[in-house]
Structure formats: structure tokens, C-alpha cells
Coordinates of C-alpha atoms and ligand atoms in Angstrom, one line a residue:
M1 CA -1.4 -17.6 -15.9
Q2 CA -2.5 -13.3 -15.3
L3 CA -3.0 -11.3 -12.7
I4 CA -5.0 -9.4 -11.8
E5 CA -4.0 -6.3 -11.4
G6 CA -5.8 -3.7 -8.7
K7 CA -3.8 -0.9 -9.5
V8 CA -4.9 -0.8 -12.4
V9 CA -8.7 -1.6 -12.5
S10 CA -9.3 0.9 -9.5
A11 CA -7.8 3.8 -11.2
S12 CA -10.0 3.4 -14.3
V13 CA -12.9 3.6 -12.0
L14 CA -11.3 6.7 -10.5
D15 CA -10.5 8.0 -13.0
Q16 CA -14.3 8.0 -14.0
V17 CA -15.3 9.0 -10.5
K18 CA -12.8 12.1 -10.8
K19 CA -14.2 12.6 -14.4
D20 CA -18.3 12.8 -12.8
V21 CA -17.0 14.9 -9.7
E22 CA -16.1 17.6 -12.3
I23 CA -19.1 17.3 -14.2
I24 CA -21.0 17.5 -11.2
K25 CA -19.0 20.5 -10.1
E26 CA -19.7 22.0 -13.5
K27 CA -22.9 21.3 -14.1
H28 CA -24.7 21.9 -11.1
G29 CA -22.7 23.7 -8.7
I30 CA -22.7 20.8 -5.8
T31 CA -19.4 19.4 -4.4
P32 CA -20.0 15.6 -3.3
G33 CA -18.5 14.9 -0.1
L34 CA -17.8 12.6 1.9
E35 CA -17.1 12.2 6.1
V36 CA -15.8 9.4 8.0
V37 CA -16.6 8.6 11.2
I38 CA -13.9 7.3 13.9
A39 CA -13.3 6.0 17.0
G40 CA -10.7 4.2 19.2
D41 CA -7.3 4.0 18.0
D42 CA -6.6 1.1 16.4
P43 CA -3.8 2.1 14.2
A44 CA -4.7 -0.1 10.9
S45 CA -8.6 1.9 10.8
Q46 CA -6.7 5.2 11.0
V47 CA -4.9 3.7 8.1
Y48 CA -8.0 3.7 6.2
V49 CA -9.2 6.8 7.0
R50 CA -6.8 8.4 6.8
N51 CA -7.1 7.1 2.7
K52 CA -10.2 7.8 2.6
V53 CA -10.6 11.0 3.1
L54 CA -7.0 11.9 0.8
K55 CA -8.0 10.2 -1.6
A56 CA -11.9 11.6 -2.1
T57 CA -10.1 14.9 -1.9
E58 CA -7.4 13.7 -4.4
M59 CA -10.7 13.6 -6.4
G60 CA -11.6 16.4 -5.9
M61 CA -14.2 15.7 -3.5
H62 CA -15.2 17.9 0.4
S63 CA -13.9 15.5 2.7
A64 CA -13.0 15.0 6.5
K65 CA -12.7 12.7 9.3
H66 CA -14.3 12.8 13.2
E67 CA -12.4 11.7 15.1
L68 CA -13.8 10.2 18.8
S69 CA -11.9 8.4 21.2
N70 CA -12.1 5.0 22.4
E71 CA -14.4 5.9 25.3
T72 CA -16.8 7.6 23.4
T73 CA -20.6 6.3 23.8
Q74 CA -23.5 5.3 22.3
E75 CA -25.2 8.7 23.3
E76 CA -22.0 11.0 21.6
I77 CA -21.8 8.8 18.0
L78 CA -25.0 8.7 17.2
G79 CA -25.1 12.1 17.5
L80 CA -22.8 12.5 15.4
V81 CA -23.9 10.5 12.3
D82 CA -27.4 12.6 13.1
K83 CA -25.8 15.9 12.2
L84 CA -24.2 14.2 9.6
N85 CA -27.7 12.4 8.1
N86 CA -28.7 16.5 8.5
D87 CA -25.8 18.2 6.6
P88 CA -26.6 18.6 3.2
K89 CA -22.5 19.2 2.1
V90 CA -22.1 15.7 3.1
H91 CA -23.6 13.2 0.3
G92 CA -22.2 9.7 2.4
I93 CA -21.4 9.1 5.6
L94 CA -19.0 6.2 6.7
V95 CA -18.4 4.6 10.1
Q96 CA -15.5 2.7 10.3
S97 CA -15.4 -1.3 11.4
P98 CA -14.0 -2.3 13.8
P99 CA -15.4 0.4 16.9
P100 CA -14.6 0.1 20.7
P101 CA -17.0 -2.7 22.3
Q102 CA -19.1 -0.3 24.0
I103 CA -20.3 0.6 20.4
D104 CA -23.5 -1.6 18.9
E105 CA -21.7 -1.2 15.8
R106 CA -25.5 -2.7 14.1
S107 CA -28.0 0.7 15.5
V108 CA -25.1 2.6 14.2
I109 CA -25.1 1.9 10.4
D110 CA -29.3 1.5 11.2
S111 CA -28.7 5.4 12.0
I112 CA -27.3 6.4 8.5
N113 CA -29.3 7.8 6.6
P114 CA -30.0 4.7 4.0
Q115 CA -28.7 7.8 0.4
K116 CA -26.3 8.5 2.4
D117 CA -24.9 4.8 3.2
V118 CA -22.2 4.6 1.3
D119 CA -20.6 1.7 2.8
C120 CA -24.3 0.0 1.2
F121 CA -25.2 -2.3 4.9
H122 CA -28.0 -0.7 5.9
P123 CA -30.3 -3.1 5.9
Y124 CA -33.2 -0.8 3.9
N125 CA -29.7 -1.5 1.1
V126 CA -29.3 -5.0 1.7
G127 CA -32.6 -5.8 0.8
K128 CA -32.1 -3.4 -2.1
L129 CA -29.3 -5.6 -3.2
L130 CA -30.7 -8.6 -2.7
I131 CA -34.4 -8.1 -4.5
G132 CA -31.7 -7.2 -7.8
D133 CA -33.0 -2.9 -7.4
E134 CA -29.7 -1.8 -8.3
D135 CA -29.7 1.9 -8.8
G136 CA -28.9 2.9 -5.1
F137 CA -25.3 1.5 -4.2
L138 CA -23.5 -1.2 -4.1
P139 CA -21.1 -2.4 -1.6
C140 CA -17.9 -2.2 -2.1
T141 CA -15.0 -4.7 -2.0
P142 CA -18.3 -6.9 -3.4
N143 CA -18.2 -4.5 -6.2
G144 CA -14.9 -4.5 -6.5
V145 CA -14.1 -7.7 -7.6
M146 CA -17.2 -7.9 -9.8
A147 CA -15.0 -4.3 -11.9
M148 CA -12.5 -6.8 -11.7
L149 CA -14.4 -9.4 -13.5
E150 CA -15.4 -7.0 -15.9
H151 CA -12.1 -5.2 -17.0
Y152 CA -10.4 -8.5 -17.5
D153 CA -13.9 -9.9 -19.8
I154 CA -13.9 -13.1 -17.5
E155 CA -16.6 -15.2 -18.3
T156 CA -18.6 -15.4 -15.6
S157 CA -22.2 -16.8 -16.9
G158 CA -22.7 -20.4 -15.7
K159 CA -20.0 -20.5 -14.0
H160 CA -19.4 -22.6 -11.1
A161 CA -17.8 -20.1 -8.2
V162 CA -17.4 -20.6 -4.5
V163 CA -16.9 -18.4 -2.9
L164 CA -15.5 -18.9 0.7
G165 CA -17.0 -16.8 3.6
R166 CA -20.5 -15.2 4.5
S167 CA -19.5 -12.5 6.5
N168 CA -22.2 -9.7 6.1
I169 CA -19.0 -6.9 4.4
V170 CA -18.0 -9.4 1.7
G171 CA -18.9 -13.6 1.8
K172 CA -23.1 -12.5 1.6
P173 CA -22.8 -9.8 -1.1
M174 CA -21.4 -12.0 -2.8
M175 CA -22.5 -15.0 -3.3
V176 CA -25.8 -12.3 -4.5
L177 CA -23.3 -10.1 -6.7
M178 CA -21.8 -13.5 -8.7
S179 CA -25.7 -15.2 -8.9
R180 CA -28.2 -12.1 -10.0
K181 CA -28.7 -12.2 -13.2
G182 CA -26.3 -10.2 -16.3
K183 CA -23.8 -10.3 -17.8
Y184 CA -19.8 -10.6 -15.6
A185 CA -22.9 -12.7 -13.4
N186 CA -25.4 -15.5 -14.0
S187 CA -22.5 -17.6 -12.4
T188 CA -24.2 -20.9 -10.0
V189 CA -22.8 -19.7 -6.4
T190 CA -21.3 -22.3 -3.0
M191 CA -21.1 -21.0 -0.3
C192 CA -18.7 -22.5 2.4
H193 CA -17.5 -20.9 6.1
S194 CA -16.4 -23.1 8.7
R195 CA -18.7 -26.0 8.8
T196 CA -18.8 -26.5 5.6
Q197 CA -17.7 -30.4 5.0
N198 CA -15.7 -31.9 2.0
L199 CA -14.6 -27.5 1.8
E200 CA -11.2 -28.7 -0.2
E201 CA -13.7 -30.5 -2.6
M202 CA -15.9 -28.0 -3.3
C203 CA -13.0 -25.3 -4.0
A204 CA -11.4 -27.8 -6.3
S205 CA -14.1 -28.5 -8.5
A206 CA -15.2 -24.6 -8.6
D207 CA -14.1 -22.2 -12.2
I208 CA -14.1 -18.8 -9.6
I209 CA -13.2 -18.7 -6.1
V210 CA -13.4 -16.0 -4.1
A211 CA -11.3 -16.6 -0.9
A212 CA -12.6 -13.7 2.5
I213 CA -12.2 -15.8 5.3
G214 CA -8.9 -14.3 7.1
V215 CA -6.7 -17.1 7.8
P216 CA -3.2 -16.7 5.5
Q217 CA -3.0 -19.2 2.6
F218 CA -5.5 -21.7 3.0
V219 CA -6.2 -22.1 0.2
K220 CA -4.0 -24.5 -1.7
E221 CA -2.7 -26.0 -4.2
N222 CA -5.2 -29.3 -4.0
M223 CA -7.9 -26.9 -4.1
V224 CA -7.3 -25.0 -7.3
K225 CA -8.4 -26.4 -10.5
E226 CA -6.3 -26.5 -13.4
G227 CA -7.4 -22.7 -15.1
A228 CA -8.7 -21.8 -12.4
V229 CA -9.9 -18.1 -11.4
V230 CA -8.8 -17.0 -8.2
I231 CA -9.8 -13.6 -6.5
D232 CA -8.5 -13.3 -3.3
V233 CA -10.3 -10.5 -1.1
G234 CA -7.7 -11.7 2.6
I235 CA -5.8 -9.7 3.9
N236 CA -3.1 -10.9 7.0
R237 CA -0.2 -10.4 8.6
I238 CA 2.4 -12.8 8.8
E239 CA 5.4 -12.3 11.3
D240 CA 8.6 -12.3 8.5
A241 CA 12.4 -11.3 10.0
S242 CA 13.5 -10.1 6.7
K243 CA 10.9 -7.3 6.9
K244 CA 12.0 -3.9 8.7
S245 CA 8.3 -3.8 10.4
G246 CA 8.7 -7.9 10.8
F247 CA 5.4 -8.5 9.6
R248 CA 4.2 -9.1 5.8
L249 CA 0.8 -9.3 4.0
V250 CA -0.4 -12.2 2.4
G251 CA -4.0 -12.9 1.4
D252 CA -6.3 -16.2 1.6
V253 CA -4.2 -18.3 -0.8
D254 CA -1.4 -19.5 -0.6
F255 CA 0.0 -17.1 -4.0
D256 CA 3.0 -18.5 -4.8
N257 CA 2.3 -22.5 -5.2
V258 CA -1.7 -21.6 -7.0
A259 CA -0.6 -19.4 -9.3
E260 CA 0.9 -21.5 -12.0
K261 CA -2.5 -23.1 -11.9
C262 CA -4.7 -20.5 -12.3
S263 CA -5.7 -18.4 -15.8
Y264 CA -6.4 -15.3 -13.3
I265 CA -5.2 -14.7 -10.3
T266 CA -5.6 -11.3 -7.6
P267 CA -1.9 -10.9 -5.7
V268 CA -2.2 -9.4 -2.2
P269 CA -0.8 -6.3 -2.0
G270 CA -2.1 -5.0 -5.1
G271 CA -5.2 -6.8 -5.6
V272 CA -8.8 -6.1 -4.3
G273 CA -7.4 -4.0 -1.6
P274 CA -7.1 -1.1 -3.6
M275 CA -10.6 -2.0 -5.5
T276 CA -12.7 -1.2 -2.4
I277 CA -11.7 2.9 -1.7
A278 CA -12.8 3.6 -4.8
M279 CA -16.2 1.2 -5.5
L280 CA -16.0 3.6 -2.1
L281 CA -15.6 6.8 -4.0
K282 CA -18.2 5.5 -6.5
N283 CA -20.4 4.8 -3.9
A284 CA -19.9 8.1 -3.1
V285 CA -20.8 10.0 -6.3
T286 CA -24.0 8.0 -6.9
A287 CA -24.4 8.8 -3.5
C288 CA -24.4 12.7 -4.6
C289 CA -26.3 11.8 -7.4
L290 CA -29.4 10.2 -5.7
Q291 CA -29.8 12.9 -2.8
H292 CA -29.9 15.8 -5.8
G293 CA -32.0 14.3 -8.4
I294 CA -28.6 14.1 -11.0
T295 CA -28.5 11.8 -13.9
L296 CA -24.7 11.6 -15.0
Ligands
LIG301 P1 -15.4 -12.7 9.3 O1 -13.8 -12.6 9.5 O2 -16.7 -11.8 9.1 O3 -15.7 -13.4 8.5 C1 -14.5 -14.8 7.9 C2 -15.6 -15.6 7.3 O4 -14.6 -16.6 7.1 C3 -17.3 -16.1 8.3 O5 -18.3 -16.7 7.2 C4 -16.2 -17.7 8.5 O6 -16.8 -18.8 8.6 C5 -15.0 -18.4 7.9 N1 -13.9 -18.9 8.5 C6 -13.2 -18.5 9.0 N2 -12.4 -19.5 9.0 C7 -12.6 -20.3 8.3 C8 -12.3 -21.6 7.8 N3 -10.8 -22.5 7.9 N4 -12.8 -22.2 6.8 C9 -13.7 -21.4 6.5 N5 -14.4 -21.1 6.8 C10 -14.3 -19.9 7.3 O7 -13.8 -11.4 7.6 P2 -14.3 -10.4 6.5 O8 -15.3 -11.6 5.3 O9 -14.8 -9.2 6.6 O10 -12.9 -10.1 5.5 C11 -12.1 -11.4 5.4 C12 -11.1 -11.5 4.9 O11 -11.1 -10.2 3.1 C13 -10.3 -10.8 5.8 O12 -9.0 -11.4 5.5 C14 -10.4 -9.3 6.0 O13 -9.0 -8.3 6.4 C15 -10.3 -9.3 4.7 N6 -11.4 -8.3 4.1 C16 -10.1 -7.1 3.1 C17 -11.2 -6.2 2.4 C18 -10.6 -5.5 1.3 O14 -10.8 -4.0 0.8 N7 -9.3 -6.4 0.5 C19 -12.3 -5.7 2.6 C20 -12.9 -6.7 3.7 C21 -11.9 -6.9 4.4 P3 -18.1 -18.1 10.0 O15 -19.4 -17.7 10.1 O16 -18.6 -19.9 10.0 O17 -17.5 -18.3 11.4

């Protein structure tokens, strides 16, 4: 069994991002910029946003965060996105999910200039992804998984991949990326969700499993074929009295019992997690290049 280490793969992506930022600054006199909007005080979201801004700054980018209160209005958030859409120093805009319940998240995403949509959530970019037009952005977490497969030179062509979960953020784009034409793709993908029958058998027949359902340690030993590749996107908190915090993070895969059967497996934490932010910053560089007609 080989561990797929997110830290190693993300470091190589970030290394390239840093180099690209330097080239853009030196050759074109432009600093790629990423600004993040966060509404409300969800502690996990606050941590994610802080990390994104810090990492962007570390890469030599311009970065800033805009904090709105829990009571923010649709008008206020749309007004801010409009301002960022028109700010030439901002190449990428990210609105941290989830916003407070009074906000219609869909219309906020729709209001982001597609050229600045570094999360790749805007319908324009989702459509481009679906038709295989890849001169724009790819969604961060699924594209991070693809980068891991490539980094470890994992054969995917003709393989049966089972994607667990059908969210717009992970499951659906994951299915599209794995089934598209090309190297480290060309898989035959089965997408499973909460209404899937025979889900265990489906998983047990998979060469590659990508788990993204948000159910702690859901994928058990009997659901994994000998030699399968298992990618665990899940990040779940479970109680753990032995920890100071009272909890620990686990994935959607029962790692301790599944790992031995796998040819490759991602840990949680330290697997897919670090990839998301690396791919986000890569998208911010792409956004800058798109807006200024720069070819790297
Ligand atoms: P969502 O809650 O949006 O979607 C969950 C999906 O899993 C749904 O399609 C749901 O089915 C399906 N599902 C839920 N329970 C079951 C079950 N028992 N059997 C089969 N399918 C089930 O989650 P996300 O896609 O946003 O996130 C999934 C996980 O990935 C979470 O743990 C999240 O924290 C993590 N995540 C990690 C990221 C990273 O950077 N590593 C980034 C984004 C997410 P249905 O549609 O039928 O309801």
C-alpha cells in the first residue's frame, strides 16, 4: 500500500504557482490578486478563509478578506461582489460557503464575473467543464484529486471508478473530470448517492473509489477490492476524549481497516485537504492570465 500524500503533491503545485506569480510580476508588472468574501462567524469557514489568504500572500499574490456580519443582506453581498468584479487588482473572487441562511447563494455565485470565478462554481464555467473546454478553470477539490492521480502516475484509463456523492462542489465535477478524454482520465464512472441500491457491491467492483459523502468512516473493508485506489475527500469531526479538543478529524473511509487492501490511499487529514487550496491559487494565476492575455 502506498500513501498518497497531499502535502507532497500540493507543495509541487504551489511551487509552480509561486514561480508563475514571479514571472507575471517580473515580465508583466502585474500582481495576481485573490480576494475572499466571508459572511458570518462559522469557525471552520473562518479558518479556511484565513488559510487561503495567508497562502496566497505567501505565494507573492495580492490577497484580502472581506468580512460581513451574520446579518448581512443579499444587497450588501451582491454590492461587494460587484465592486470586486470591477476592481482590476482582483483577478479571483471567492465567496466562502455556506453563507448565512438569508442569503441566496446561487444568485451570489451567478453574480461573480466568470473570469474571476476561481472556485469554478459559475454556470458558465460548469458548462465549460462539461463540454471539455479547458482554457478556463477547473473546480478545486476534484482537480486536486486529478493532480494526485497524475503525481503518483496512477493508471485510470478504462478503469471502473466509483464516485460516492453527487454534490456540485465535489461529486458531479469529479465524475466529469474522471470520465473526460485524456491521460489520468478515461475512466468509466459510476456515481452513487443516498438513493443508490447495491452501493456496497458497486464499490467492491471499483478499481478507484472517490468518497465524498460526509459520513465518517462509511467505506468499510468489505466495500473495497484488493488493490483498489481509494481517495477520501471527506472531512468529518468525531468525538475523541483522548484529544484536548475533544474531537478528531476522519474521512469518509474507515482508513485503519481499508488501507491494507489498497494499492494507494489518501489519509485524512493530510490527503485531499491540502490540494483544494493549492488548486484554488493555481486558478487565481489562471484568472490573472486570462484577464491580461498572458501566456505562461
Ligand atoms: P454534500 O453534503 O453536499 O453531498 C453529500 C453527497 O453524499 C450527497 O450527494 C448525498 O446524497 C451523498 N450521501 C450522503 N450520505 C450518503 C450515504 N449514506 N450513502 C450514499 N451517499 C450519501 O457534501 P460535499 O460534497 O460538499 O462534501 C462531502 C465531504 O467532502 C464532506 O465530508 C466535506 O467536508 C468534504 N469536503 C472536503 C473538501 C476538501 O477540501 N478535502 C472540500 C469539499 C468537501 P444525496 O444527493 O442523495 O443527498
